[in-house]
Amino acid sequence: MTSGWRGNGNGNTGITYNSDGVSFNASGDDIGAVTDIAAPIQLEDAIITMVVNVSSEFKASGANLQPFAQIKGGSWAGEWNCWAGNELFTAGTDVTITCTVAEADKKFDQTASDVQIGVQAKTSPTGVVTIKSVTVTLKQSASSSSSVASSSATSVYSANVNSLRELATFPIGAAVSNTDSPTYNILTNASEKTVVEKHFDQMTAGNIMKMSYLQPTQGNFSFTNADAFVDYAVSKNINIHGHALLWHSDYQVPGFMKNWSGSAADFITAVETHVSTIVDHYEAKGGVVSWDVVNEALNDNSPSNFRTDSAFYTKSGNSAVYIEKAFQAARAANPNVTLYYNDYNIDQNNAKTTKLVEMLTDFQARSIPIDGVGFQMHVFMDYPSIASISAAMKKVVDKGLKVKITELDVAVNNPYSGGWPGSKISTFTQDVALTQKKRYCEIVKAYLDTVPANLRGGITVWGTTDASTWLTTATSQYNGEAIAWPLLFDNNYNDKPALRGFADALQGNTCTNL
Ligand code: 9MR
């Protein structure tokens, strides 16, 4: 970039052009650099993407960056909701930040005034910021993607999906991070915010509403982080699917429960207190519309049984009674919130699904309150079959209960397939992307075909971009390689064909790999 930029903000000492791009000395709040886009320009819903690089002094000062667009003249109205938190930056490393121009009054359809776009430093900054490239992608049309003031912009795939959430009459959710994963914290990572606010109307906390986060020691509930997360969602018209009140997975279970040495009756009381305190808290606060009350209580290896190796089962006196007690406590705390039992492999392990249905039948016969079943759906491109997924969902529908896909991701590599590791896909080629697009479409279509509208609890994907998927580290056969590519957006928050596949199903289009 060699021309068209100027310094912006009071006390600005200007910009310098160099071989990397445009630099400014971030010597105070609101100091930045801008460039103009001449009217007429329809910038509503455009996405500004910048590659920036900060100095070690800037990083160390703890400062943040705010990308923005601003109408020149008149009221100088601007898009000020974008934010790139300090934790995104590593000194000397290129970082892509984005900003969607979606100012509340929709003032960016500019026939008269020019617009300036830029970035400014915030939160008592010092040090140097370099803008290496800027791309403005206008609303919806891939062909309208235009590069301004940029020497290094490359065109990226667009799924031409303005907003996934607007295509569905049921919740479209994403699991997001908070303090559990600072790099991807939804409260500070501008790119996470942009993609979530654009496409989703529900969020699940990937971790921070789990047991040990909310009640680390007995009687000490810790709601600060979860409340901030819920507040943010509500401010963006996004609601929350609560996850998860009870989950046996070792490191989620607070020590006092894991090491319980009191009676089974007192343990059940402790379980009830955990459930009712949390459900009560969020009933009062608002924003949480549903809960995974119990997660993964069914056994995989001996699927006609409940899981017997969990603290909940053993400390309840070798009994699965804690499950119904949890549902009763949740319902007593909030008569209106939707209560789910959540599990994996119930779309493919017939004996496990049979056990699930047995539990549902028993609960209904004894009026244990339950509204639906969460199908996690951590699936592969080739497994399980659509027929298997549909058949399992139908069993829940036949009980008159809701079906929610709670943790959808479609991993490209299946390390449990016979051919592994010979079958390993090491590059995410266009062919692979299009096969995944079709698979996403077929799964969403199966959901629509099988679950009637009144029983659709929604579909949540387990993460936003491929960069942060749990599968890279959790799948030991991957040996740490990021070869799942399971989500709707790539590492740089660009659309993947998978997003188009999801939208195709919602729009009633044919599922294709074209
Ligand atoms: O994605 C979550 C990951 O960050 C955590 O380390 C892990 C353990 O708490 O849990 C992951 O999410 C799980 C979810 O809570 C329940 N179903 C399986 C998900 C993937 O392991």
Coordinates of C-alpha atoms and ligand atoms in Angstrom, one line a residue:
M1 CA 0.0 0.0 0.0
T2 CA 1.6 3.2 -1.1
S3 CA -1.0 5.9 -1.1
G4 CA -4.4 7.0 0.1
W5 CA -3.9 6.8 3.8
R6 CA -3.7 9.4 6.5
G7 CA -3.4 9.6 10.3
N8 CA -6.6 9.9 12.3
G9 CA -7.4 11.0 15.8
N10 CA -6.3 13.9 17.9
G11 CA -2.6 14.3 18.4
N12 CA -1.9 11.9 15.5
T13 CA 1.7 12.1 14.3
G14 CA 0.7 10.7 10.9
I15 CA 1.4 7.5 9.1
T16 CA 4.5 6.2 7.3
Y17 CA 4.5 4.0 4.3
N18 CA 7.1 1.1 4.4
S19 CA 7.7 -2.2 2.6
D20 CA 5.0 -3.9 4.8
G21 CA 2.2 -1.4 4.4
V22 CA 1.1 1.6 6.4
S23 CA 2.3 2.2 10.0
F24 CA 1.2 4.5 12.7
N25 CA 2.5 5.2 16.2
A26 CA -0.3 4.3 18.6
S27 CA 0.5 7.0 21.1
G28 CA -2.9 7.3 22.7
D29 CA -6.6 6.3 22.5
D30 CA -8.3 6.8 19.1
I31 CA -5.0 7.3 17.2
G32 CA -5.2 5.4 14.0
A33 CA -5.1 5.5 10.2
V34 CA -7.9 5.8 7.7
T35 CA -8.4 5.6 3.9
D36 CA -11.4 6.9 1.9
I37 CA -14.0 5.1 -0.2
A38 CA -15.8 7.5 -2.5
A39 CA -19.6 7.7 -2.7
P40 CA -21.8 6.2 -3.9
I41 CA -21.1 3.2 -1.9
Q42 CA -23.5 0.6 -0.3
L43 CA -21.4 -0.4 2.7
E44 CA -24.2 -1.9 4.8
D45 CA -23.3 -5.5 5.8
A46 CA -20.0 -5.2 4.1
I47 CA -17.1 -6.9 5.8
I48 CA -13.8 -5.1 6.3
T49 CA -10.9 -7.5 6.6
M50 CA -7.5 -6.1 7.6
V51 CA -4.2 -7.8 8.1
V52 CA -2.3 -6.0 10.8
N53 CA 0.9 -6.5 12.6
V54 CA 1.8 -4.9 16.0
S55 CA 5.1 -4.1 17.7
S56 CA 6.1 -5.7 21.0
E57 CA 5.6 -2.4 22.7
F58 CA 2.0 -2.3 21.5
K59 CA 1.4 -5.9 22.6
A60 CA 3.0 -5.2 26.0
S61 CA 0.9 -2.1 26.6
G62 CA -2.1 -4.3 26.6
A63 CA -3.9 -2.2 24.0
N64 CA -6.6 -3.2 21.7
L65 CA -7.6 -2.3 18.1
Q66 CA -10.9 -1.1 16.8
P67 CA -11.5 -1.4 13.1
F68 CA -14.3 0.9 11.9
A69 CA -16.1 2.6 9.1
Q70 CA -17.2 6.2 9.3
I71 CA -19.3 8.5 7.1
K72 CA -17.5 11.6 6.3
G73 CA -19.3 14.8 7.2
G74 CA -22.7 15.3 8.7
S75 CA -22.9 13.4 12.0
W76 CA -19.8 11.4 11.2
A77 CA -21.8 8.3 12.1
G78 CA -19.7 5.2 12.4
E79 CA -19.6 1.4 12.9
W80 CA -18.0 1.2 16.3
N81 CA -19.0 -2.3 17.4
C82 CA -15.9 -4.0 16.1
W83 CA -13.0 -4.9 18.3
A84 CA -9.8 -6.8 18.2
G85 CA -8.6 -7.7 21.7
N86 CA -5.0 -7.6 22.7
E87 CA -4.9 -11.4 23.2
L88 CA -5.3 -11.8 19.5
F89 CA -1.9 -10.3 18.8
T90 CA 1.5 -11.7 18.9
A91 CA 4.2 -9.1 18.3
G92 CA 5.6 -9.2 14.8
T93 CA 3.0 -11.8 13.6
D94 CA 0.3 -11.0 11.0
V95 CA -3.2 -11.2 12.3
T96 CA -6.4 -10.9 10.3
I97 CA -9.1 -8.8 11.9
T98 CA -12.6 -8.2 10.5
C99 CA -15.4 -5.8 11.0
T100 CA -19.0 -6.2 9.7
V101 CA -20.6 -2.8 8.9
A102 CA -23.9 -3.3 10.5
E103 CA -24.6 0.0 12.3
A104 CA -28.0 0.1 14.0
D105 CA -29.4 2.9 11.9
K106 CA -28.3 1.4 8.6
K107 CA -26.7 4.7 7.5
F108 CA -24.1 3.2 5.3
D109 CA -26.1 3.2 2.1
Q110 CA -24.2 6.3 1.0
T111 CA -25.2 8.0 -2.2
A112 CA -23.9 11.4 -1.0
S113 CA -21.0 11.1 1.4
D114 CA -17.7 9.4 1.1
V115 CA -16.8 6.9 3.8
Q116 CA -13.5 6.4 5.6
I117 CA -12.5 3.0 6.8
G118 CA -9.6 2.4 9.2
V119 CA -8.4 1.2 12.5
Q120 CA -7.7 3.0 15.8
A121 CA -5.8 2.0 18.9
K122 CA -7.7 1.8 22.2
T123 CA -7.0 1.3 25.9
S124 CA -4.0 3.5 26.6
P125 CA -1.8 2.2 23.8
T126 CA 1.8 2.7 23.0
G127 CA 3.9 1.2 20.1
V128 CA 3.5 0.8 16.4
V129 CA 0.7 -0.8 14.4
T130 CA 1.2 -1.7 10.7
I131 CA -1.7 -2.3 8.4
K132 CA -0.6 -4.7 5.7
S133 CA -3.7 -5.0 3.6
V134 CA -7.4 -4.1 3.6
T135 CA -10.2 -5.8 1.7
V136 CA -13.8 -4.7 1.7
T137 CA -16.3 -7.4 0.7
L138 CA -19.6 -5.9 -0.1
K139 CA -22.8 -7.6 0.9
Q140 CA -23.7 -11.1 -0.4
S141 CA -22.2 -11.1 -3.8
A142 CA -18.9 -12.8 -4.2
S143 CA -18.4 -10.9 -7.4
S144 CA -18.8 -7.6 -5.7
S145 CA -15.8 -8.4 -3.5
S146 CA -13.6 -5.4 -4.1
S147 CA -10.2 -4.6 -2.9
V148 CA -9.5 -1.0 -1.8
A149 CA -6.2 0.6 -1.1
S150 CA -4.7 -2.9 -1.1
S151 CA -1.8 -4.4 -2.8
S152 CA -2.0 -7.8 -1.4
A153 CA -5.7 -8.7 -1.1
T154 CA -6.7 -12.1 -2.4
S155 CA -10.3 -13.1 -3.2
V156 CA -11.9 -15.6 -0.9
Y157 CA -14.7 -18.1 -1.2
S158 CA -18.1 -16.7 -0.3
A159 CA -21.0 -19.1 0.4
N160 CA -23.4 -16.3 -0.4
V161 CA -25.2 -16.8 2.9
N162 CA -26.2 -13.4 4.3
S163 CA -27.3 -14.9 7.6
L164 CA -27.8 -18.6 8.4
R165 CA -30.1 -17.8 11.3
E166 CA -32.5 -16.0 9.1
L167 CA -33.0 -19.1 7.0
A168 CA -34.4 -21.2 9.9
T169 CA -37.4 -21.0 12.1
F170 CA -35.6 -22.8 14.9
P171 CA -32.4 -21.8 16.8
I172 CA -29.1 -21.9 14.9
G173 CA -26.3 -22.1 17.4
A174 CA -22.6 -22.2 17.8
A175 CA -20.4 -23.3 20.7
V176 CA -18.1 -20.5 21.6
S177 CA -15.2 -19.9 24.0
N178 CA -14.7 -17.5 26.8
T179 CA -12.0 -17.4 29.4
D180 CA -11.4 -21.1 28.8
S181 CA -9.7 -20.2 25.5
P182 CA -8.6 -16.6 25.5
T183 CA -7.5 -16.5 21.9
Y184 CA -11.1 -17.3 20.8
N185 CA -12.9 -15.5 23.6
I186 CA -16.2 -14.4 22.2
L187 CA -16.1 -11.3 24.4
T188 CA -12.8 -10.0 23.0
N189 CA -12.2 -11.6 19.6
A190 CA -13.7 -9.3 17.0
S191 CA -13.7 -12.0 14.3
E192 CA -15.6 -14.5 16.5
K193 CA -18.1 -11.8 17.3
T194 CA -18.6 -10.9 13.6
V195 CA -19.2 -14.4 12.5
V196 CA -21.4 -15.3 15.5
E197 CA -23.5 -12.2 15.3
K198 CA -24.0 -12.6 11.6
H199 CA -25.1 -16.2 11.5
F200 CA -26.2 -17.5 14.9
D201 CA -29.1 -16.7 17.2
Q202 CA -28.0 -19.2 19.9
M203 CA -24.7 -19.8 21.7
T204 CA -23.5 -22.7 23.8
A205 CA -20.5 -22.1 26.2
G206 CA -17.9 -24.6 25.0
N207 CA -16.8 -25.0 28.6
I208 CA -17.5 -22.2 31.1
M209 CA -20.9 -23.4 32.2
K210 CA -19.7 -26.8 33.1
M211 CA -19.8 -28.0 36.6
S212 CA -16.4 -27.2 38.0
Y213 CA -16.5 -23.7 36.4
L214 CA -19.8 -22.8 38.1
Q215 CA -19.3 -24.6 41.5
P216 CA -15.6 -25.2 42.0
T217 CA -16.0 -25.9 45.7
Q218 CA -19.1 -27.0 47.5
G219 CA -21.4 -24.1 48.1
N220 CA -19.2 -21.6 46.2
F221 CA -20.9 -20.7 42.9
S222 CA -18.9 -18.6 40.5
F223 CA -21.1 -16.9 37.9
T224 CA -19.0 -13.9 36.9
N225 CA -17.6 -15.2 33.6
A226 CA -20.8 -17.1 32.6
D227 CA -22.9 -14.0 33.4
A228 CA -20.7 -11.8 31.2
F229 CA -21.1 -14.3 28.4
V230 CA -24.9 -14.4 28.8
D231 CA -25.1 -10.6 28.9
Y232 CA -23.2 -10.3 25.7
A233 CA -25.4 -12.8 24.0
V234 CA -28.6 -11.1 25.1
S235 CA -27.3 -7.7 24.0
K236 CA -27.0 -9.2 20.5
N237 CA -30.4 -11.0 20.4
I238 CA -28.7 -14.3 20.9
N239 CA -30.0 -16.8 23.4
I240 CA -28.1 -19.5 25.3
H241 CA -28.4 -23.2 25.4
G242 CA -27.0 -24.1 28.8
H243 CA -24.3 -26.8 28.8
A244 CA -24.1 -28.9 31.0
L245 CA -25.5 -29.2 34.5
L246 CA -24.2 -32.7 35.1
W247 CA -21.4 -34.4 33.2
H248 CA -19.2 -37.2 34.5
S249 CA -16.1 -36.3 32.5
D250 CA -13.4 -36.4 35.1
Y251 CA -11.9 -32.9 35.0
Q252 CA -15.3 -31.2 34.8
V253 CA -16.5 -32.7 38.0
P254 CA -15.7 -30.6 41.1
G255 CA -13.4 -32.3 43.5
F256 CA -15.9 -32.3 46.3
M257 CA -18.2 -34.5 44.2
K258 CA -15.5 -36.7 42.8
N259 CA -14.1 -37.4 46.3
W260 CA -17.5 -37.5 48.0
S261 CA -17.3 -39.7 51.1
G262 CA -20.7 -38.9 52.6
S263 CA -24.0 -40.8 52.1
A264 CA -25.6 -41.4 48.8
A265 CA -28.7 -39.4 50.0
D266 CA -26.5 -36.4 50.8
F267 CA -24.7 -36.8 47.4
I268 CA -28.1 -36.6 45.6
T269 CA -28.9 -33.5 47.6
A270 CA -25.6 -32.0 46.5
V271 CA -26.5 -32.8 42.9
E272 CA -29.9 -31.2 43.3
T273 CA -28.4 -28.1 44.9
H274 CA -26.0 -27.8 42.0
V275 CA -28.8 -28.1 39.4
S276 CA -31.3 -25.9 41.1
T277 CA -28.9 -23.1 42.1
I278 CA -27.7 -22.7 38.5
V279 CA -31.1 -23.1 36.9
D280 CA -32.6 -20.6 39.4
H281 CA -29.8 -18.1 38.8
Y282 CA -30.4 -18.1 35.0
E283 CA -34.1 -18.0 35.4
A284 CA -33.7 -14.8 37.3
K285 CA -31.2 -13.4 34.9
G286 CA -32.8 -14.5 31.7
G287 CA -31.2 -15.5 28.4
V288 CA -30.9 -19.2 28.9
V289 CA -33.7 -21.0 27.1
S290 CA -32.7 -24.6 27.5
W291 CA -30.3 -26.9 29.4
D292 CA -28.4 -30.1 28.8
V293 CA -29.4 -31.4 32.2
V294 CA -27.4 -34.6 32.1
N295 CA -24.7 -35.2 29.5
E296 CA -23.4 -38.7 28.5
A297 CA -24.9 -40.9 31.2
L298 CA -25.3 -43.9 28.9
N299 CA -22.6 -46.5 28.5
D300 CA -20.8 -46.9 25.1
N301 CA -19.1 -50.2 25.7
S302 CA -22.0 -51.9 27.3
P303 CA -24.6 -49.8 25.7
S304 CA -27.6 -51.5 27.2
N305 CA -26.5 -50.0 30.5
F306 CA -26.1 -46.7 32.1
R307 CA -22.5 -45.6 32.6
T308 CA -21.4 -47.2 35.8
D309 CA -17.9 -45.7 36.0
S310 CA -18.9 -42.1 36.8
A311 CA -18.8 -40.4 40.1
F312 CA -22.5 -39.6 39.8
Y313 CA -23.4 -43.3 39.5
T314 CA -21.1 -44.6 42.2
K315 CA -21.7 -41.9 44.7
S316 CA -25.4 -42.1 44.2
G317 CA -25.1 -45.7 45.6
N318 CA -24.4 -47.4 42.3
S319 CA -27.6 -46.0 40.8
A320 CA -28.7 -43.9 37.9
V321 CA -31.2 -42.2 40.1
Y322 CA -29.2 -39.0 39.9
I323 CA -30.4 -38.5 36.4
E324 CA -34.1 -38.2 37.2
K325 CA -33.3 -36.2 40.4
A326 CA -31.4 -33.7 38.2
F327 CA -34.4 -33.3 35.8
Q328 CA -36.8 -32.9 38.7
A329 CA -34.6 -30.3 40.4
A330 CA -34.2 -28.4 37.1
R331 CA -38.0 -28.4 36.4
A332 CA -38.7 -27.3 40.0
A333 CA -36.3 -24.4 39.6
N334 CA -37.7 -23.2 36.3
P335 CA -41.1 -24.5 34.9
N336 CA -40.5 -23.0 31.5
V337 CA -36.9 -23.8 30.4
T338 CA -36.5 -26.6 28.0
L339 CA -34.7 -29.7 29.5
Y340 CA -32.6 -32.0 27.4
Y341 CA -30.7 -35.2 27.9
N342 CA -27.6 -35.0 25.7
D343 CA -25.3 -37.7 24.4
Y344 CA -23.1 -38.9 21.5
N345 CA -23.3 -41.9 19.3
I346 CA -27.0 -42.3 19.9
D347 CA -27.3 -41.6 16.1
Q348 CA -25.3 -44.8 15.4
N349 CA -25.1 -47.2 18.3
N350 CA -28.4 -49.0 18.1
A351 CA -28.1 -50.6 21.6
K352 CA -27.3 -47.2 23.1
T353 CA -30.3 -45.6 21.4
T354 CA -32.5 -48.5 22.6
K355 CA -31.3 -47.8 26.1
L356 CA -32.0 -44.1 25.6
V357 CA -35.6 -44.8 24.5
E358 CA -36.1 -47.2 27.4
M359 CA -35.1 -44.3 29.8
L360 CA -37.4 -41.9 28.0
T361 CA -40.3 -44.3 28.2
D362 CA -39.6 -44.9 31.9
F363 CA -39.4 -41.1 32.6
Q364 CA -42.6 -40.4 30.8
A365 CA -44.4 -43.3 32.6
R366 CA -43.3 -41.8 35.9
S367 CA -43.8 -38.2 34.9
I368 CA -40.1 -37.3 35.3
P369 CA -39.9 -34.0 33.4
I370 CA -37.9 -34.1 30.2
D371 CA -38.5 -32.1 27.0
G372 CA -36.1 -33.5 24.5
V373 CA -32.9 -35.2 23.5
G374 CA -29.7 -33.6 22.4
F375 CA -27.9 -35.5 19.6
Q376 CA -24.2 -34.3 19.8
M377 CA -23.5 -35.4 16.3
H378 CA -19.7 -35.4 16.2
V379 CA -19.8 -37.2 12.9
F380 CA -17.6 -38.1 9.9
M381 CA -18.0 -37.6 6.2
D382 CA -18.9 -41.2 5.7
Y383 CA -20.3 -42.3 9.0
P384 CA -22.9 -42.7 10.4
S385 CA -25.3 -43.1 7.5
I386 CA -28.1 -40.6 7.0
A387 CA -30.5 -43.5 7.4
S388 CA -29.1 -44.3 10.8
I389 CA -29.2 -40.7 11.9
S390 CA -32.9 -40.3 10.8
A391 CA -34.0 -43.6 12.3
A392 CA -32.5 -42.6 15.7
M393 CA -34.1 -39.1 15.6
K394 CA -37.4 -40.6 14.7
K395 CA -37.4 -42.8 17.8
V396 CA -37.3 -39.6 19.9
V397 CA -39.9 -37.9 17.8
D398 CA -42.1 -40.9 18.3
K399 CA -42.0 -40.2 22.0
G400 CA -43.3 -36.7 21.3
L401 CA -40.0 -35.2 22.5
K402 CA -37.8 -32.5 20.9
V403 CA -34.7 -33.3 19.0
K404 CA -31.8 -30.8 19.1
I405 CA -28.5 -31.3 17.3
T406 CA -26.3 -29.9 20.0
E407 CA -22.6 -30.3 18.9
L408 CA -22.5 -30.8 15.1
D409 CA -19.2 -31.1 13.4
V410 CA -18.2 -33.2 10.4
A411 CA -14.6 -34.4 10.5
V412 CA -13.0 -35.0 7.2
N413 CA -10.7 -37.7 8.5
N414 CA -12.2 -40.8 10.2
P415 CA -9.4 -42.5 12.1
Y416 CA -11.7 -45.3 13.1
S417 CA -12.3 -46.4 9.5
G418 CA -10.7 -49.6 8.3
G419 CA -8.3 -47.9 6.0
W420 CA -6.7 -45.7 8.6
P421 CA -4.0 -44.3 8.4
G422 CA -3.6 -45.1 4.7
S423 CA -6.9 -43.2 4.1
K424 CA -5.6 -40.1 5.7
I425 CA -6.5 -36.8 3.9
S426 CA -3.7 -34.4 4.4
T427 CA -4.9 -31.4 2.3
F428 CA -8.3 -29.8 2.4
T429 CA -8.8 -29.7 -1.3
Q430 CA -11.8 -28.2 -3.2
D431 CA -13.2 -31.8 -3.8
V432 CA -13.0 -32.5 0.0
A433 CA -14.7 -29.2 0.7
L434 CA -17.5 -29.9 -1.7
T435 CA -18.0 -33.4 -0.3
Q436 CA -18.3 -31.9 3.1
K437 CA -20.8 -29.3 1.8
K438 CA -23.0 -32.1 0.6
R439 CA -22.7 -34.0 3.9
Y440 CA -23.7 -30.9 5.9
C441 CA -26.7 -30.4 3.6
E442 CA -27.8 -34.1 3.9
I443 CA -27.6 -34.0 7.7
V444 CA -29.6 -30.8 8.0
K445 CA -32.1 -32.1 5.5
A446 CA -32.4 -35.4 7.4
Y447 CA -33.2 -33.3 10.5
L448 CA -35.9 -31.3 8.6
D449 CA -37.4 -34.4 7.1
T450 CA -37.5 -36.4 10.3
V451 CA -38.3 -33.8 13.0
P452 CA -41.6 -32.0 12.7
A453 CA -41.4 -28.2 13.2
N454 CA -42.9 -28.2 16.7
L455 CA -40.2 -30.6 17.9
R456 CA -37.2 -28.9 16.4
G457 CA -35.0 -27.7 19.2
G458 CA -32.4 -26.4 16.8
I459 CA -29.0 -27.1 15.3
T460 CA -25.7 -26.0 17.0
V461 CA -22.3 -26.4 15.5
W462 CA -19.5 -27.2 17.9
G463 CA -17.3 -24.2 17.1
T464 CA -17.0 -21.5 14.5
T465 CA -13.7 -22.0 12.6
D466 CA -11.6 -25.0 11.9
A467 CA -8.8 -23.3 13.8
S468 CA -10.3 -24.0 17.2
T469 CA -12.0 -27.4 16.8
W470 CA -11.6 -29.7 19.8
L471 CA -10.9 -32.6 17.4
T472 CA -7.3 -31.6 16.6
T473 CA -6.1 -32.3 20.1
A474 CA -8.8 -34.7 21.2
T475 CA -8.3 -37.2 18.4
S476 CA -5.1 -38.9 19.3
Q477 CA -4.8 -40.7 15.9
Y478 CA -4.4 -37.2 14.3
N479 CA -1.1 -36.8 16.1
G480 CA -1.8 -33.2 16.7
E481 CA -2.4 -32.4 13.0
A482 CA -5.3 -30.1 12.3
I483 CA -6.9 -32.5 9.8
A484 CA -10.5 -32.5 10.8
W485 CA -11.6 -29.3 9.1
P486 CA -15.0 -30.0 10.6
L487 CA -16.7 -26.6 10.8
L488 CA -18.4 -24.0 8.6
F489 CA -15.6 -21.4 8.5
D490 CA -11.9 -21.7 7.8
N491 CA -9.0 -20.6 10.0
N492 CA -9.4 -17.1 8.8
Y493 CA -13.2 -16.9 9.4
N494 CA -13.9 -17.2 5.7
D495 CA -17.0 -19.1 4.6
K496 CA -16.5 -22.8 3.6
P497 CA -18.7 -24.6 1.2
A498 CA -20.0 -26.4 4.2
L499 CA -21.9 -23.2 5.1
R500 CA -23.5 -23.3 1.7
G501 CA -24.5 -26.9 2.2
F502 CA -26.1 -26.1 5.6
A503 CA -28.0 -23.2 3.9
D504 CA -29.0 -25.3 0.9
A505 CA -30.9 -27.7 3.2
L506 CA -32.6 -24.8 5.1
Q507 CA -33.6 -23.3 1.7
G508 CA -34.9 -26.5 0.4
N509 CA -32.2 -26.8 -2.3
T510 CA -30.8 -30.1 -3.5
C511 CA -27.8 -31.3 -1.7
T512 CA -24.9 -31.4 -4.2
N513 CA -21.1 -31.6 -4.2
L514 CA -21.0 -29.0 -7.0
Ligands
9MR1 O1 -15.0 -28.7 23.2 C1 -14.8 -29.0 24.6 C2 -13.3 -29.0 24.9 O2 -12.8 -27.7 24.8 C3 -13.1 -29.5 26.3 O3 -11.7 -29.6 26.5 C4 -13.8 -30.8 26.5 C5 -13.7 -31.3 27.9 O4 -14.4 -30.4 28.8 O5 -15.2 -30.7 26.2 C6 -15.4 -30.4 24.8 O6 -16.7 -30.4 24.6 C7 -17.4 -31.6 24.8 C8 -18.8 -31.3 25.3 O7 -18.8 -30.5 26.4 C9 -19.6 -32.6 25.5 N1 -19.6 -33.4 24.4 C10 -18.3 -33.7 23.8 C11 -17.6 -32.4 23.5 C12 -16.3 -32.7 22.8 O8 -15.4 -33.4 23.7

